[in-house]
Amino acid sequence: GENVEQHPSTLSVQEGDSAVIKCTYSDSASNYFPWYKQELGKRPQLIIDIRSNVGEKKDQRIAVTLNKTAKHFSLHITETQPEDSAVYFCAASLSGSARQLTFGSGTQLTVLP
Amino acid sequence: SAVISQKPSRDICQRGTSLTIQCQVDSQVTMMFWYRQQPGQSLTLIATANQGSEATYESGFVIDKFPISRPNLTFSTLTVSNLSPEDSSIYLCSVGQIYEQYFGPGTRLTVT
């Protein structure tokens, strides 16, 4: 089955700096890659996703890049703010639709004021 | 996106008992899923709840321990049976749209 590895497990940045979280996946058939943000005590929230026919996608301060050849994808957050502090999870889907999501282990992002 | 609710939001149960968690969606959805999130850990898929047929379980999860019902396209239940302290986790339902998957608020289960 699919295996998703996520790095780093913890990340601290100064407010205003950029943060990058990286994930690798094992199954070349995976073609849907969402990112979730989970604040303490709350549900995971979908913040951005990318499909395999696209190399990069941006939404304001958040961007995701995908390298299908290398089987890795990354989340980029620019101009970080304290409210960006949370656990971020990457995931990969084998079928390309909303099923069988395999999650990475998570990254605790702390934005220092 | 769909509005997803879960009941109960939390519960404390004794070892050997069972807890049934309900998941309600405000619109019809094709796919519903149940996940477990152990303290400080990532999300692990338990099963896909199929409307009108048996759930599809992931490796390591069995129907006797985690029976699931899905009587219609807006509702599902997950029962965690014969509880042990190792079952203490957050249980989340999620619903699938075409690509995206959205989560309910979760049920925090503590087994004493």
mmCIF file of C-alpha atoms in Angstrom:
data_model
loop_
_atom_site.group_PDB
_atom_site.id
_atom_site.type_symbol
_atom_site.label_atom_id
_atom_site.label_comp_id
_atom_site.label_asym_id
_atom_site.label_seq_id
_atom_site.Cartn_x
_atom_site.Cartn_y
_atom_site.Cartn_z
ATOM 1 C CA GLY A 1 0.000 0.000 0.000
ATOM 2 C CA GLU A 2 0.853 3.678 -0.076
ATOM 3 C CA ASN A 3 3.388 5.090 2.400
ATOM 4 C CA VAL A 4 3.719 8.821 3.029
ATOM 5 C CA GLU A 5 6.694 10.262 4.864
ATOM 6 C CA GLN A 6 6.625 13.819 6.184
ATOM 7 C CA HIS A 7 9.457 16.071 7.364
ATOM 8 C CA PRO A 8 10.210 17.814 9.602
ATOM 9 C CA SER A 9 8.189 16.656 12.587
ATOM 10 C CA THR A 10 8.578 20.056 14.241
ATOM 11 C CA LEU A 11 9.328 23.444 12.726
ATOM 12 C CA SER A 12 9.764 26.801 14.414
ATOM 13 C CA VAL A 13 9.971 30.032 12.420
ATOM 14 C CA GLN A 14 9.931 33.704 13.201
ATOM 15 C CA GLU A 15 6.818 35.619 12.304
ATOM 16 C CA GLY A 16 7.119 36.881 8.739
ATOM 17 C CA ASP A 17 9.500 34.131 7.650
ATOM 18 C CA SER A 18 8.609 31.278 5.300
ATOM 19 C CA ALA A 19 7.936 27.672 6.276
ATOM 20 C CA VAL A 20 8.365 24.601 4.100
ATOM 21 C CA ILE A 21 7.086 21.110 4.866
ATOM 22 C CA LYS A 22 8.009 18.185 2.639
ATOM 23 C CA CYS A 23 6.367 14.843 1.946
ATOM 24 C CA THR A 24 7.332 11.844 -0.125
ATOM 25 C CA TYR A 25 5.042 9.064 -1.290
ATOM 26 C CA SER A 26 5.761 5.559 -2.456
ATOM 27 C CA ASP A 27 3.065 4.647 -4.969
ATOM 28 C CA SER A 28 3.484 6.281 -8.369
ATOM 29 C CA ALA A 29 -0.230 5.706 -9.024
ATOM 30 C CA SER A 30 -1.186 8.321 -6.399
ATOM 31 C CA ASN A 31 -2.557 11.398 -8.073
ATOM 32 C CA TYR A 32 -4.253 13.539 -5.426
ATOM 33 C CA PHE A 33 -2.337 15.301 -2.637
ATOM 34 C CA PRO A 34 -4.191 17.373 -0.008
ATOM 35 C CA TRP A 35 -2.803 19.280 2.943
ATOM 36 C CA TYR A 36 -4.679 19.616 6.230
ATOM 37 C CA LYS A 37 -4.202 22.026 9.114
ATOM 38 C CA GLN A 38 -5.215 20.862 12.572
ATOM 39 C CA GLU A 39 -5.330 23.294 15.451
ATOM 40 C CA LEU A 40 -5.280 21.935 18.981
ATOM 41 C CA GLY A 41 -8.554 20.228 19.845
ATOM 42 C CA LYS A 42 -10.079 20.849 16.429
ATOM 43 C CA ARG A 43 -10.792 18.848 13.319
ATOM 44 C CA PRO A 44 -8.343 18.692 10.401
ATOM 45 C CA GLN A 45 -9.172 21.372 7.853
ATOM 46 C CA LEU A 46 -8.355 21.081 4.171
ATOM 47 C CA ILE A 47 -6.215 24.091 3.269
ATOM 48 C CA ILE A 48 -4.946 23.277 -0.197
ATOM 49 C CA ASP A 49 -4.640 20.331 -2.550
ATOM 50 C CA ILE A 50 -2.986 19.462 -5.816
ATOM 51 C CA ARG A 51 -3.637 16.899 -8.503
ATOM 52 C CA SER A 52 -1.027 15.087 -10.494
ATOM 53 C CA ASN A 53 -1.626 17.013 -13.699
ATOM 54 C CA VAL A 54 -0.466 20.244 -12.010
ATOM 55 C CA GLY A 55 3.021 21.119 -10.787
ATOM 56 C CA GLU A 56 2.184 24.020 -8.507
ATOM 57 C CA LYS A 57 -0.855 25.644 -6.927
ATOM 58 C CA LYS A 58 -1.119 28.847 -4.913
ATOM 59 C CA ASP A 59 -3.734 30.296 -2.612
ATOM 60 C CA GLN A 60 -2.690 33.603 -1.090
ATOM 61 C CA ARG A 61 0.193 32.839 1.308
ATOM 62 C CA ILE A 62 0.034 29.087 0.785
ATOM 63 C CA ALA A 63 1.458 27.125 -2.125
ATOM 64 C CA VAL A 64 1.970 23.453 -2.872
ATOM 65 C CA THR A 65 4.434 21.995 -5.358
ATOM 66 C CA LEU A 66 4.491 18.492 -6.774
ATOM 67 C CA ASN A 67 7.342 16.582 -8.364
ATOM 68 C CA LYS A 68 5.876 13.373 -9.741
ATOM 69 C CA THR A 69 9.211 12.073 -10.977
ATOM 70 C CA ALA A 70 10.748 12.284 -7.533
ATOM 71 C CA LYS A 71 7.433 11.429 -5.826
ATOM 72 C CA HIS A 72 7.492 14.324 -3.459
ATOM 73 C CA PHE A 73 5.347 17.349 -2.742
ATOM 74 C CA SER A 74 5.798 20.334 -0.475
ATOM 75 C CA LEU A 75 3.761 22.948 1.357
ATOM 76 C CA HIS A 76 5.085 26.494 1.371
ATOM 77 C CA ILE A 77 3.737 29.149 3.717
ATOM 78 C CA THR A 78 5.032 32.676 3.211
ATOM 79 C CA GLU A 79 4.843 35.645 5.587
ATOM 80 C CA THR A 80 3.954 33.371 8.468
ATOM 81 C CA GLN A 81 1.686 34.632 11.231
ATOM 82 C CA PRO A 82 1.098 33.322 14.767
ATOM 83 C CA GLU A 83 -2.290 31.942 13.660
ATOM 84 C CA ASP A 84 -0.444 29.634 11.255
ATOM 85 C CA SER A 85 0.778 27.693 14.304
ATOM 86 C CA ALA A 86 -0.798 24.225 14.102
ATOM 87 C CA VAL A 87 -0.100 20.644 13.052
ATOM 88 C CA TYR A 88 -0.003 20.179 9.299
ATOM 89 C CA PHE A 89 -0.656 16.830 7.638
ATOM 90 C CA CYS A 90 0.027 15.855 4.063
ATOM 91 C CA ALA A 91 -1.835 12.998 2.434
ATOM 92 C CA ALA A 92 -1.904 11.024 -0.781
ATOM 93 C CA SER A 93 -4.661 9.219 -2.560
ATOM 94 C CA LEU A 94 -4.211 6.187 -4.752
ATOM 95 C CA SER A 95 -7.392 6.508 -6.695
ATOM 96 C CA GLY A 96 -7.399 10.234 -7.386
ATOM 97 C CA SER A 97 -10.762 10.702 -5.764
ATOM 98 C CA ALA A 98 -11.762 11.298 -2.159
ATOM 99 C CA ARG A 99 -11.012 7.872 -0.825
ATOM 100 C CA GLN A 100 -8.186 5.898 0.687
ATOM 101 C CA LEU A 101 -6.241 8.895 1.926
ATOM 102 C CA THR A 102 -2.916 7.919 3.468
ATOM 103 C CA PHE A 103 -1.609 10.589 5.847
ATOM 104 C CA GLY A 104 1.875 11.663 6.716
ATOM 105 C CA SER A 105 2.947 11.770 10.343
ATOM 106 C CA GLY A 106 2.376 15.508 10.751
ATOM 107 C CA THR A 107 4.464 18.631 11.322
ATOM 108 C CA GLN A 108 4.023 20.842 14.361
ATOM 109 C CA LEU A 109 4.588 24.382 13.081
ATOM 110 C CA THR A 110 5.226 27.101 15.640
ATOM 111 C CA VAL A 111 5.379 30.716 14.519
ATOM 112 C CA LEU A 112 7.237 32.813 17.054
ATOM 113 C CA PRO A 113 6.097 36.419 17.459
ATOM 114 C CA SER B 1 -18.580 22.006 1.764
ATOM 115 C CA ALA B 2 -20.932 19.714 3.692
ATOM 116 C CA VAL B 3 -21.714 20.363 7.352
ATOM 117 C CA ILE B 4 -20.728 17.316 9.395
ATOM 118 C CA SER B 5 -21.716 16.671 12.987
ATOM 119 C CA GLN B 6 -20.770 13.895 15.386
ATOM 120 C CA LYS B 7 -22.291 12.639 18.603
ATOM 121 C CA PRO B 8 -21.110 12.373 21.287
ATOM 122 C CA SER B 9 -18.305 14.923 21.228
ATOM 123 C CA ARG B 10 -16.597 13.068 24.056
ATOM 124 C CA ASP B 11 -17.214 10.187 26.384
ATOM 125 C CA ILE B 12 -15.558 8.274 29.178
ATOM 126 C CA CYS B 13 -16.291 4.549 29.081
ATOM 127 C CA GLN B 14 -15.392 1.585 31.193
ATOM 128 C CA ARG B 15 -13.274 -1.268 29.973
ATOM 129 C CA GLY B 16 -15.312 -3.992 28.292
ATOM 130 C CA THR B 17 -18.230 -1.783 27.265
ATOM 131 C CA SER B 18 -18.996 -0.336 23.825
ATOM 132 C CA LEU B 19 -19.489 3.142 22.428
ATOM 133 C CA THR B 20 -21.490 4.037 19.348
ATOM 134 C CA ILE B 21 -20.568 7.233 17.534
ATOM 135 C CA GLN B 22 -22.949 8.916 15.139
ATOM 136 C CA CYS B 23 -22.017 10.969 12.103
ATOM 137 C CA GLN B 24 -24.606 13.150 10.382
ATOM 138 C CA VAL B 25 -24.131 15.129 7.168
ATOM 139 C CA ASP B 26 -26.418 17.898 5.945
ATOM 140 C CA SER B 27 -26.399 16.658 2.359
ATOM 141 C CA GLN B 28 -26.174 13.355 0.549
ATOM 142 C CA VAL B 29 -22.627 12.165 0.050
ATOM 143 C CA THR B 30 -21.305 9.156 -1.784
ATOM 144 C CA MET B 31 -18.384 8.340 0.446
ATOM 145 C CA MET B 32 -18.092 8.338 4.218
ATOM 146 C CA PHE B 33 -15.058 7.239 6.162
ATOM 147 C CA TRP B 34 -14.048 6.603 9.743
ATOM 148 C CA TYR B 35 -10.599 7.512 11.054
ATOM 149 C CA ARG B 36 -8.807 7.108 14.342
ATOM 150 C CA GLN B 37 -6.354 9.636 15.697
ATOM 151 C CA GLN B 38 -4.416 8.435 18.711
ATOM 152 C CA PRO B 39 -3.012 11.088 21.047
ATOM 153 C CA GLY B 40 -0.363 13.160 19.290
ATOM 154 C CA GLN B 41 -0.494 10.954 16.209
ATOM 155 C CA SER B 42 -1.622 11.119 12.618
ATOM 156 C CA LEU B 43 -4.907 9.927 11.186
ATOM 157 C CA THR B 44 -5.435 6.269 10.365
ATOM 158 C CA LEU B 45 -8.286 5.082 8.199
ATOM 159 C CA ILE B 46 -10.432 2.471 9.925
ATOM 160 C CA ALA B 47 -12.941 1.771 7.178
ATOM 161 C CA THR B 48 -15.046 3.105 4.358
ATOM 162 C CA ALA B 49 -18.736 3.137 5.192
ATOM 163 C CA ASN B 50 -20.662 1.898 2.187
ATOM 164 C CA GLN B 51 -24.328 2.729 1.852
ATOM 165 C CA GLY B 52 -26.418 -0.417 1.683
ATOM 166 C CA SER B 53 -23.531 -2.839 2.046
ATOM 167 C CA GLU B 54 -20.835 -3.882 4.479
ATOM 168 C CA ALA B 55 -18.066 -1.474 5.300
ATOM 169 C CA THR B 56 -14.633 -1.956 3.784
ATOM 170 C CA TYR B 57 -12.032 -2.298 6.535
ATOM 171 C CA GLU B 58 -8.366 -1.415 6.409
ATOM 172 C CA SER B 59 -5.650 -3.781 7.478
ATOM 173 C CA GLY B 60 -5.598 -4.120 11.234
ATOM 174 C CA PHE B 61 -9.260 -3.244 11.754
ATOM 175 C CA VAL B 62 -12.007 -5.853 11.944
ATOM 176 C CA ILE B 63 -15.770 -5.737 11.846
ATOM 177 C CA ASP B 64 -16.213 -7.444 15.209
ATOM 178 C CA LYS B 65 -14.292 -4.669 16.933
ATOM 179 C CA PHE B 66 -15.497 -1.736 14.802
ATOM 180 C CA PRO B 67 -18.961 -2.490 13.394
ATOM 181 C CA ILE B 68 -20.185 0.237 11.068
ATOM 182 C CA SER B 69 -23.615 1.022 9.750
ATOM 183 C CA ARG B 70 -24.622 3.317 6.937
ATOM 184 C CA PRO B 71 -28.369 3.189 6.417
ATOM 185 C CA ASN B 72 -28.527 6.153 4.024
ATOM 186 C CA LEU B 73 -26.424 8.760 2.258
ATOM 187 C CA THR B 74 -26.372 11.235 5.168
ATOM 188 C CA PHE B 75 -25.755 9.088 8.255
ATOM 189 C CA SER B 76 -23.325 6.521 9.617
ATOM 190 C CA THR B 77 -22.422 4.984 12.952
ATOM 191 C CA LEU B 78 -19.189 3.498 14.240
ATOM 192 C CA THR B 79 -19.248 1.242 17.281
ATOM 193 C CA VAL B 80 -16.069 0.563 19.189
ATOM 194 C CA SER B 81 -16.647 -2.719 20.997
ATOM 195 C CA ASN B 82 -15.135 -4.429 24.009
ATOM 196 C CA LEU B 83 -13.259 -1.300 24.968
ATOM 197 C CA SER B 84 -9.729 -1.348 26.339
ATOM 198 C CA PRO B 85 -7.507 1.597 27.352
ATOM 199 C CA GLU B 86 -5.726 1.263 24.000
ATOM 200 C CA ASP B 87 -8.945 2.383 22.299
ATOM 201 C CA SER B 88 -8.629 5.823 23.882
ATOM 202 C CA SER B 89 -8.432 8.061 20.832
ATOM 203 C CA ILE B 90 -10.261 10.617 18.788
ATOM 204 C CA TYR B 91 -12.568 9.074 16.222
ATOM 205 C CA LEU B 92 -13.442 11.182 13.202
ATOM 206 C CA CYS B 93 -15.836 10.664 10.372
ATOM 207 C CA SER B 94 -15.170 12.268 7.030
ATOM 208 C CA VAL B 95 -17.083 12.664 3.822
ATOM 209 C CA GLY B 96 -15.763 12.606 0.312
ATOM 210 C CA GLN B 97 -16.781 14.949 -2.422
ATOM 211 C CA ILE B 98 -15.353 14.519 -5.915
ATOM 212 C CA TYR B 99 -11.779 14.878 -4.721
ATOM 213 C CA GLU B 100 -11.876 16.684 -1.404
ATOM 214 C CA GLN B 101 -12.464 15.022 1.933
ATOM 215 C CA TYR B 102 -13.860 16.916 4.916
ATOM 216 C CA PHE B 103 -13.828 15.908 8.551
ATOM 217 C CA GLY B 104 -16.359 15.956 11.330
ATOM 218 C CA PRO B 105 -15.443 17.500 14.699
ATOM 219 C CA GLY B 106 -14.417 14.162 16.181
ATOM 220 C CA THR B 107 -15.360 12.124 19.240
ATOM 221 C CA ARG B 108 -12.843 11.957 22.050
ATOM 222 C CA LEU B 109 -13.047 8.569 23.742
ATOM 223 C CA THR B 110 -11.366 7.825 27.034
ATOM 224 C CA VAL B 111 -11.433 4.262 28.344
ATOM 225 C CA THR B 112 -10.890 3.717 32.043
#
